[in-house]
Short mmCIF file of C-alpha atoms and ligand atoms in Angstrom, two decimals:
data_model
loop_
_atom_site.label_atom_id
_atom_site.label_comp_id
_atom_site.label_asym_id
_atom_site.label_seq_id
_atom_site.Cartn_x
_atom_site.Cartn_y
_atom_site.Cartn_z
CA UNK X 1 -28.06 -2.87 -70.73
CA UNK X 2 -28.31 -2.07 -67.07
CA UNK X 3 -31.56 -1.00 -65.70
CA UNK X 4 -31.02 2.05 -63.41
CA UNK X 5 -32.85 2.55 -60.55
CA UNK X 6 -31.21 5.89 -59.51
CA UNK X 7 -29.93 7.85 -62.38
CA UNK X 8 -29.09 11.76 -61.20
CA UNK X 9 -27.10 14.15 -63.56
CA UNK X 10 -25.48 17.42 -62.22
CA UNK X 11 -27.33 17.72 -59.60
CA UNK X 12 -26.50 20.82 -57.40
CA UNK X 13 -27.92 22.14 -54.17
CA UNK X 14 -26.87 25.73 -51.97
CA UNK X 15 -27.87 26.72 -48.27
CA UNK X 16 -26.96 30.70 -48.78
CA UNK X 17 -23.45 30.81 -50.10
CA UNK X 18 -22.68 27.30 -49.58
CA UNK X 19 -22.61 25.13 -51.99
CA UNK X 20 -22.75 21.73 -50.41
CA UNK X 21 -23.63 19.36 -53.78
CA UNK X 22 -21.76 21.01 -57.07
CA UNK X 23 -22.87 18.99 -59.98
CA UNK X 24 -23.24 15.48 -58.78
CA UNK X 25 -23.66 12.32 -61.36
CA UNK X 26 -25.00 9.07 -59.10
CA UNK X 27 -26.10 5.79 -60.88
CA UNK X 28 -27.14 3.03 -59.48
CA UNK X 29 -28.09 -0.13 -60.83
CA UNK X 30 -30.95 -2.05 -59.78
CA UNK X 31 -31.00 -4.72 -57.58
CA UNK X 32 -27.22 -3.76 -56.38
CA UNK X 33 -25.81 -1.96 -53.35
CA UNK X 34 -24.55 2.20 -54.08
CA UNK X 35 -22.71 3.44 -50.97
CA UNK X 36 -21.65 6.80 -51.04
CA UNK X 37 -19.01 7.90 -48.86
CA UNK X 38 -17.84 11.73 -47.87
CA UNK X 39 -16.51 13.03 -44.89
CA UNK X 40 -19.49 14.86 -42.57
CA UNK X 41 -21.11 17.69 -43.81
CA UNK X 42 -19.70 16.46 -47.44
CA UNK X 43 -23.66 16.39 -48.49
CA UNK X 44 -24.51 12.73 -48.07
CA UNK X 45 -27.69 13.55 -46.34
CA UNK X 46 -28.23 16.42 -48.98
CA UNK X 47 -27.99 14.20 -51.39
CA UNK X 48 -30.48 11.28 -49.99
CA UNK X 49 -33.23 14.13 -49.04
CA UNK X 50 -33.14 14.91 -52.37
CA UNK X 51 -33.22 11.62 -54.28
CA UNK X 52 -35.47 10.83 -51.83
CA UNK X 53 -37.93 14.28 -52.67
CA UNK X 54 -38.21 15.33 -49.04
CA UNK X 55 -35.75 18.35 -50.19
CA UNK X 56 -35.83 19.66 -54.12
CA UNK X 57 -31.96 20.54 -55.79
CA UNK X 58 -31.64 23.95 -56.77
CA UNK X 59 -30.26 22.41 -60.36
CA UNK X 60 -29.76 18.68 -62.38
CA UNK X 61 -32.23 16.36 -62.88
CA UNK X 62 -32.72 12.82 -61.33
CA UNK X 63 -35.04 9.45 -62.01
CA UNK X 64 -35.67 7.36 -59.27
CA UNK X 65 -37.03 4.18 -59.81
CA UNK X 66 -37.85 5.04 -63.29
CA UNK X 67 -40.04 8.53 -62.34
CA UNK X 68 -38.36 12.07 -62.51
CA UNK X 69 -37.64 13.66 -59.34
CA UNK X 70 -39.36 16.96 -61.28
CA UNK X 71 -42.00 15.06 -62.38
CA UNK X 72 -42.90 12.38 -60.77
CA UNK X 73 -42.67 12.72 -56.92
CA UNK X 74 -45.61 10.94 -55.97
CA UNK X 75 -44.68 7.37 -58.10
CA UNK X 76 -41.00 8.24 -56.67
CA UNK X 77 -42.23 8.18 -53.17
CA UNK X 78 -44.39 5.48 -53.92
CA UNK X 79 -41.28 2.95 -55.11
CA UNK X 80 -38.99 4.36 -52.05
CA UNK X 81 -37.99 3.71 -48.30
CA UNK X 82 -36.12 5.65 -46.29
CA UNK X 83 -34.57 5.01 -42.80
CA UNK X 84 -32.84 8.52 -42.10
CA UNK X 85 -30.29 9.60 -39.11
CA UNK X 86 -33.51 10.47 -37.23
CA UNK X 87 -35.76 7.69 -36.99
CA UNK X 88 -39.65 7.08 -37.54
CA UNK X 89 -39.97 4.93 -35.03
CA UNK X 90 -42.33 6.30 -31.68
CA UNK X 91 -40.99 5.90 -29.18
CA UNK X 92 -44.23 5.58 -26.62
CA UNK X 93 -45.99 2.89 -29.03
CA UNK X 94 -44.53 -0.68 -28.62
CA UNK X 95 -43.23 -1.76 -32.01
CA UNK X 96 -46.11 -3.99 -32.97
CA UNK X 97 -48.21 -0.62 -33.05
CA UNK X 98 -45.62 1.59 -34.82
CA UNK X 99 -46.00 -1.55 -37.64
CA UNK X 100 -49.56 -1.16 -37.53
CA UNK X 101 -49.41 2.85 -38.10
CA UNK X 102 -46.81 2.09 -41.23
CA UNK X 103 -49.57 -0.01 -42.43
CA UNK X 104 -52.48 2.40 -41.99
CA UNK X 105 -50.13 4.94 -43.83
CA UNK X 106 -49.78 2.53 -46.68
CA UNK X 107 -53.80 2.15 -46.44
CA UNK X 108 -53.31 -1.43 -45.96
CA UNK X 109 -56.68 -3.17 -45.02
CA UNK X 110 -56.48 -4.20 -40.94
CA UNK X 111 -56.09 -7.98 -41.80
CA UNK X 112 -53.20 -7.71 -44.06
CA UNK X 113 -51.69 -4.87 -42.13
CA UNK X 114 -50.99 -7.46 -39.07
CA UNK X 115 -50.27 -10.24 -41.17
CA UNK X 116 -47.62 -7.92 -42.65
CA UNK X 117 -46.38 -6.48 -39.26
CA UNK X 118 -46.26 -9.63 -37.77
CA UNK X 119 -44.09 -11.12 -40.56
CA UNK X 120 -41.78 -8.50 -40.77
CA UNK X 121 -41.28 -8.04 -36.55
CA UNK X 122 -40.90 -12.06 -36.97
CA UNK X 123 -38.22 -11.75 -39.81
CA UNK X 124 -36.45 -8.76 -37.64
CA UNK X 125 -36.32 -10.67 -34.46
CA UNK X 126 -38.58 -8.29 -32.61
CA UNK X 127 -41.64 -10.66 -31.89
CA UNK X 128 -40.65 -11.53 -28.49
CA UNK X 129 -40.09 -7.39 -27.80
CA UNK X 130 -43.38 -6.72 -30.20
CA UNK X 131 -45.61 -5.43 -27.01
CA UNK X 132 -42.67 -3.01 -25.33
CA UNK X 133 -42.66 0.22 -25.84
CA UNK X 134 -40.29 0.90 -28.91
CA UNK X 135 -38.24 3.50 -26.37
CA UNK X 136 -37.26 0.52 -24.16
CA UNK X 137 -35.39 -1.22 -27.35
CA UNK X 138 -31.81 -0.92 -27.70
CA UNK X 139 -30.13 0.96 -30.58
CA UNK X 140 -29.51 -2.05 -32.80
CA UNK X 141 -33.54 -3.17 -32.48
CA UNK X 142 -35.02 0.53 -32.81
CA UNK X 143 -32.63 0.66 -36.19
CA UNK X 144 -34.24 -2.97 -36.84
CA UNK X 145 -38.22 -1.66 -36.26
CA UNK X 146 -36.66 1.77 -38.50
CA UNK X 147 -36.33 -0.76 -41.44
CA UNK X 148 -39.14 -3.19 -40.73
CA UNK X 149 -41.35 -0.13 -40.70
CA UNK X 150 -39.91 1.38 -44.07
CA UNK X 151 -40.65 -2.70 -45.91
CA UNK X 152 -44.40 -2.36 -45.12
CA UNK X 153 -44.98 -0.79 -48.73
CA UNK X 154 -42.92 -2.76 -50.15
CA UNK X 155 -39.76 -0.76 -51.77
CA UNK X 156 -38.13 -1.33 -54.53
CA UNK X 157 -35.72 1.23 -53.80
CA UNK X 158 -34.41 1.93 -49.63
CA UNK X 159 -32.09 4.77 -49.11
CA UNK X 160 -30.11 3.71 -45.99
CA UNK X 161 -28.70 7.10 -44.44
CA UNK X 162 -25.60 5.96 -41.60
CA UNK X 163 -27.49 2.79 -40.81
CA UNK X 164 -25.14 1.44 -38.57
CA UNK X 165 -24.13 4.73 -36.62
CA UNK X 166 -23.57 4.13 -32.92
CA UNK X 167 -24.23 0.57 -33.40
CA UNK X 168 -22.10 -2.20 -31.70
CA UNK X 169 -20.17 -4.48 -33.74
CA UNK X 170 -22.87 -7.41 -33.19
CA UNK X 171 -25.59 -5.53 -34.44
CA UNK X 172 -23.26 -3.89 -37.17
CA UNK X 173 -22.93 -7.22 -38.73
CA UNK X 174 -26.91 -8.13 -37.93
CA UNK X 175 -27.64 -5.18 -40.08
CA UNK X 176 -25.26 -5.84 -43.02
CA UNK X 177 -26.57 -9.59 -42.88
CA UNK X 178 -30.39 -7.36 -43.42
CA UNK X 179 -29.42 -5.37 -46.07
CA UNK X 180 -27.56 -8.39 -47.60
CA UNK X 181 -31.18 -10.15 -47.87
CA UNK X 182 -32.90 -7.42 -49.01
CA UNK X 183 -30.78 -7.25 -52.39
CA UNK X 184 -31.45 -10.71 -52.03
CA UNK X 185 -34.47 -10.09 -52.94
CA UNK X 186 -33.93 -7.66 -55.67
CA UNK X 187 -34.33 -4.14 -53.61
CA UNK X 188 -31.71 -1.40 -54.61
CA UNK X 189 -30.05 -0.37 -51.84
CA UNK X 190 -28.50 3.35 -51.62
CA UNK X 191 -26.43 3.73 -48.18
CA UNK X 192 -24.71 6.27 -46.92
CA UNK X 193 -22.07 5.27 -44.29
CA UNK X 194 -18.62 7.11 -42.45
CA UNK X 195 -17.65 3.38 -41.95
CA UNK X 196 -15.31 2.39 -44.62
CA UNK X 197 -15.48 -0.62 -43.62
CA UNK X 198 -19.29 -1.49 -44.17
CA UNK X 199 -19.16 -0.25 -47.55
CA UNK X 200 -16.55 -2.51 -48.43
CA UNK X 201 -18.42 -5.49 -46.72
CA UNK X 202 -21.68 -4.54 -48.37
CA UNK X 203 -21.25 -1.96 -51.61
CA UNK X 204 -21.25 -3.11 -55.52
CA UNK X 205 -19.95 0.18 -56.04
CA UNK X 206 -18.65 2.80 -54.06
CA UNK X 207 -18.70 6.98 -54.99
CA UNK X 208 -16.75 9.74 -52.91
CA UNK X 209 -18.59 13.01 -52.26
CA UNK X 210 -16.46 15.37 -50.98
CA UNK X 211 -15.92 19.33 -51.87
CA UNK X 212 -19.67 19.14 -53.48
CA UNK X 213 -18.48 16.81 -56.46
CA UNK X 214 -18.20 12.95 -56.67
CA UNK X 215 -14.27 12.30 -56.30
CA UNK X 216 -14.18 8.78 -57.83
CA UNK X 217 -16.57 6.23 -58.27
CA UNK X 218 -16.30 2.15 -58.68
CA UNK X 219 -15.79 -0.93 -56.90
CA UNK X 220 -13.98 -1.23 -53.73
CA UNK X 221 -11.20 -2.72 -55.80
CA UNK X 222 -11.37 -0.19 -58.62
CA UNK X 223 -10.81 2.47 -56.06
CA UNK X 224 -7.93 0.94 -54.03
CA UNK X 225 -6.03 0.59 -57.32
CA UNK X 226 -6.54 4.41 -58.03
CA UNK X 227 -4.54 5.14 -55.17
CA UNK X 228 -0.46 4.00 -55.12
CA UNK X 229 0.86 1.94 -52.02
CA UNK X 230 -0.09 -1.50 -53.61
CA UNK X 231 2.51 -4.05 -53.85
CA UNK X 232 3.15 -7.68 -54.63
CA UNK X 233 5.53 -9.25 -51.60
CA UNK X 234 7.48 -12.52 -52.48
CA UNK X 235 8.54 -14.71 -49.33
CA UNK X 236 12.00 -17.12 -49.07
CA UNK X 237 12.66 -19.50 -46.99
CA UNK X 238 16.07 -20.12 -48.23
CA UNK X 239 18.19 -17.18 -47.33
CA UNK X 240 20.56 -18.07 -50.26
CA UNK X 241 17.41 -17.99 -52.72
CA UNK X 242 16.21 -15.03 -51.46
CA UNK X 243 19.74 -13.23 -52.11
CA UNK X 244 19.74 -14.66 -55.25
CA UNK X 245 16.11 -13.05 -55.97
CA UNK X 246 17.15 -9.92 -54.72
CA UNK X 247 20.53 -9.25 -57.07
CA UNK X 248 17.72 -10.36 -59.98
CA UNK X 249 15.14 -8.29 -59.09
CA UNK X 250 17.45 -4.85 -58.39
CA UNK X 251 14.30 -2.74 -57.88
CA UNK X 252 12.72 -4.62 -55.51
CA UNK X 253 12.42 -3.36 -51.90
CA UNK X 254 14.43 -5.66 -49.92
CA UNK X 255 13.39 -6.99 -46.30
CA UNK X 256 16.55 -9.03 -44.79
CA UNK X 257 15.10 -9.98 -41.58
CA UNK X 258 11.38 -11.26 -43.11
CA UNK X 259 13.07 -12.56 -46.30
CA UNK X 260 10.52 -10.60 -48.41
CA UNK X 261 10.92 -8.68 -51.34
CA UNK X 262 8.28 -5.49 -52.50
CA UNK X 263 7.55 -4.75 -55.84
CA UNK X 264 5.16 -2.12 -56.26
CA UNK X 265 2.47 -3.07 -58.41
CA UNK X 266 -1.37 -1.64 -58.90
CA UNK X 267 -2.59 -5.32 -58.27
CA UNK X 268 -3.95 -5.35 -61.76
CA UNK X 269 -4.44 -9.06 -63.28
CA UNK X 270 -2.31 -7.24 -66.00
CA UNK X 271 0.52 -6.44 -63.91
CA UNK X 272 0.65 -9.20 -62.08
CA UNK X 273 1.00 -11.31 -64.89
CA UNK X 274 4.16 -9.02 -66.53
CA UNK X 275 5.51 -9.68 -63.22
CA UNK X 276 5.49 -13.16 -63.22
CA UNK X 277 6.96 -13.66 -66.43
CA UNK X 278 9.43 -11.13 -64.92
CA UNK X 279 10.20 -13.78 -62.06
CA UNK X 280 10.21 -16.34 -64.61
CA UNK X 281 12.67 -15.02 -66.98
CA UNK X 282 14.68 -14.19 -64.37
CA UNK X 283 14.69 -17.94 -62.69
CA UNK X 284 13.27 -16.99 -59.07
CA UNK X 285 11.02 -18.86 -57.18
CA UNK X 286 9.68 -17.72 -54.23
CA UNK X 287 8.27 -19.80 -51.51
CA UNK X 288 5.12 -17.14 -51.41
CA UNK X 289 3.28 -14.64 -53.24
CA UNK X 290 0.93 -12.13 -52.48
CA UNK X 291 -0.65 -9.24 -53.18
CA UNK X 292 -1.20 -6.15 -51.27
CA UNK X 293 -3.34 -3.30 -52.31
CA UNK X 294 -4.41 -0.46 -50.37
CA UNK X 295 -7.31 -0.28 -47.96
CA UNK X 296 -10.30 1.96 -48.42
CA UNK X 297 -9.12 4.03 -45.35
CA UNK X 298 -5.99 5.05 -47.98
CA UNK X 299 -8.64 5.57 -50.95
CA UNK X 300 -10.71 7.58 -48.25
CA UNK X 301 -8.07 9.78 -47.01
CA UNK X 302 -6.42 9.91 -50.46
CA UNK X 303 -9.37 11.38 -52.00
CA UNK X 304 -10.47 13.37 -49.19
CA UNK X 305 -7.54 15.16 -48.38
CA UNK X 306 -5.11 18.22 -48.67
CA UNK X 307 -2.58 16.04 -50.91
CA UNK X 308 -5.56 14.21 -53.25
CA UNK X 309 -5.04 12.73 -56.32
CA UNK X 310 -6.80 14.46 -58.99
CA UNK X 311 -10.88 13.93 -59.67
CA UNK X 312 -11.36 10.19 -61.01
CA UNK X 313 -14.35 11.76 -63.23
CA UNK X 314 -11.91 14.16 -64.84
CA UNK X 315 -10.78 11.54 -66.65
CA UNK X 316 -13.57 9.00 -67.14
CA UNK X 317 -17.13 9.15 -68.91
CA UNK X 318 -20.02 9.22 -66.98
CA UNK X 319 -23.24 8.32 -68.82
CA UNK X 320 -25.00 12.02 -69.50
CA UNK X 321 -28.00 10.87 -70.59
CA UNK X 322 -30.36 9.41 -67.96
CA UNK X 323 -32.25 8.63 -70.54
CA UNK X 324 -29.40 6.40 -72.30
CA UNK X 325 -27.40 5.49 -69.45
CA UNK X 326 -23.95 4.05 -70.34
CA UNK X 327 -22.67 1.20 -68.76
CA UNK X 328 -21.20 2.20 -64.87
CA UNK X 329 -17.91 3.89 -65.49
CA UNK X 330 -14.73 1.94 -64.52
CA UNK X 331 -12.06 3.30 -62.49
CA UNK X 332 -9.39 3.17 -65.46
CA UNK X 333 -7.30 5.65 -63.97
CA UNK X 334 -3.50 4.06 -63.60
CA UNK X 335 -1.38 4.15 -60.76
CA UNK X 336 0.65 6.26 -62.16
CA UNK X 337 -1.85 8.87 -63.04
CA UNK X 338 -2.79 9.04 -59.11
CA UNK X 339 1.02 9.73 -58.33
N1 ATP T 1 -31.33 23.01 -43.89
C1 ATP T 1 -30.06 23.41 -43.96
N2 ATP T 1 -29.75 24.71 -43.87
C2 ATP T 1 -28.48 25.14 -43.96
N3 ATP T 1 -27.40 24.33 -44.13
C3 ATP T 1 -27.65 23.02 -44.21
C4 ATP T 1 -28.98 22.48 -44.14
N4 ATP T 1 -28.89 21.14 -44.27
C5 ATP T 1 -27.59 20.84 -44.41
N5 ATP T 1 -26.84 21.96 -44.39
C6 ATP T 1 -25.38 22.02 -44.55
O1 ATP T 1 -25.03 21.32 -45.72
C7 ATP T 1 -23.81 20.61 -45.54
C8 ATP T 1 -24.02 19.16 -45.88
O2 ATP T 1 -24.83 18.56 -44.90
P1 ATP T 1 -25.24 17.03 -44.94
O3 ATP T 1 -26.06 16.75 -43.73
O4 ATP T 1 -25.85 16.73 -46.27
O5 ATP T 1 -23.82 16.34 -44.85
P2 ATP T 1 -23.44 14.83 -44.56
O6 ATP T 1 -22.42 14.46 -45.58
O7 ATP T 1 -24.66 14.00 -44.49
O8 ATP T 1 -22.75 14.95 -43.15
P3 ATP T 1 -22.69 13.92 -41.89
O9 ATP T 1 -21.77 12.82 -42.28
O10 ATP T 1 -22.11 14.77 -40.82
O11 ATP T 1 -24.09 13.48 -41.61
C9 ATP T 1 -23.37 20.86 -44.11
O12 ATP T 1 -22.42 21.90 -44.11
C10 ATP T 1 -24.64 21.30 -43.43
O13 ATP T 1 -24.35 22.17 -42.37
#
């Protein structure tokens, strides 16, 4: 059974008349990656401030790391990091010293508070910058101090708000390679990110926020199948093959220049397996194969915009319970559901 370390049901939060989360279900196994994506002001930070307990919801109820949000705030804070938009670092202490005042937070005693800051500034690259002031560090190493100051207690659980925002592409990937140990190591990441990109790189599973409710949740790959614009291409090299293959196959979208034929397809192991035996029965061989399914730019914009395909939970169980949490849903939905 999986072990959640965030379970929230219905969770709902208002600022006047808007309603910015509307009933939000987030799970999140432990010792995994959660990114949740939304387009800005979708709620993102809403919803980390409040899984988080800086901000309460106005309705739902959430455990964090085992402790209810209601309930439990202290233990919850006790189990969590968080490295927001606006960092904790100080920017007139060097970054040895903003260590040191993490530590004397946590109530470490003096010994083990340096031995702690100097392993972490040492694991984050920053010993050699250690005795600058923390405002003369580039973006990538005040987002590096950020974390190393939120792993002095010791979290089980770091919420990750835009981590990489404004940072270059070298310390993009530094930072994914970061979070990528700390799972390592069995911390539960939940990240919020605009870069569709990074939470393919880094996610186990994905969820959409956008018009207050979560428009589908899975895998990367779960949610580029919901979306239609997949296809399997097959390559010739022999134009007369290829001609051949095309009469065969009459629905196939024909490219006489490339020698390729498309065949849409939801990139399913299912599918692709009818269409072989397709290709089979019908004697053609191509020279290639391969399969294309949509990016999570198309899933992004897809579920995000005028023209979107209709809510992924409508039609998939979400565990209700947090109490008897079911395993994380699947994205079942078919291709031709999404159309
Ligand atoms: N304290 C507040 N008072 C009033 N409105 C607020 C407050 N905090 C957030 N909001 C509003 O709630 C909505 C969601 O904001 P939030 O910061 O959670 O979005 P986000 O998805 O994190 O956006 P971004 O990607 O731009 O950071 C926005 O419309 C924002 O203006």
């Amino acid at each position: 059974m999986t072990t959640w370390a965030i379970a929230a049901n219905g969770l709902r939060k208002s600022y006047g008349d808007k309603t910015v989360l509307d009933g939000v279900d987030l799970h999140v196994a432990a010792g995994s990656v959660f990114a949740l994506l939304g387009p800005n002001g979708a709620g993102k930070t809403t919803a980390v401030k409040i899984l988080s307990t800086l901000i309460s919801a106005d309705g739902g109820r959430a455990q964090v790391g085992g402790h209810d949000l209601a309930t439990g705030a202290q233990a919850v804070r006790a189990a969590i990091g968080v490295t927001g938009q606006f960092s904790a670092v100080d920017g007139l202490i060097t970054g040895e010293e903003n260590m040191l005042l993490m530590a004397d937070l946590h109530h470490l005693p003096r010994s083990e508070g340096r031995r702690v800051a100097a392993e972490l500034l040492e694991r984050f690259d920053l010993t050699e910058a250690a005795h600058k002031p923390a405002s003369t560090y580039s973006g990538g190493m005040k987002r590096r101090l950020d974390i190393a100051m939120t792993l002095v207690g010791d979290p089980r659980i770091i919420f990750l708000d835009e981590p990489t925002t404004g940072l270059d592409p070298r310390s993009r990937h530094t930072m994914w390679q970061i979070i990528r140990e700390l799972v390592t190591g069995g911390v539960t990441v939940f990240l919020t990110t605009q870069y569709l990109e990074e939470a393919d790189e880094l996610a186990d599973r994905i969820a959409v926020l956008n018009d207050g409710k979560i428009a589908a949740e899975g895998t990367a790959e779960e949610l580029k199948r919901l979306i239609p614009g997949g296809h399997i291409r097959l390559r010739f090299t022999d134009p007369a093959a290829y001609r051949a293959a095309a009469a065969a196959l009459g629905e196939a979208a024909p490219d006489d220049d490339a020698l390729t034929l498309q065949l849409p397809s939801d990139g399913s192991q299912r599918e692709l397996r009818s269409i072989l035996d397709w290709l089979d029965s019908t004697g053609v061989e191509a020279d290639e194969l391969t399969v294309h399914t949509p990016d999570l730019d198309d899933v992004f914009f897809a579920l995000t915009g005028d023209a979107r395909i209709p809510h992924q939970t409508d039609q998939t169980s979400q565990p209700n319970d947090i109490n008897e949490p079911a395993q994380p849903t699947q994205a079942t939905q078919s291709k031709e559901n999404a159309r």
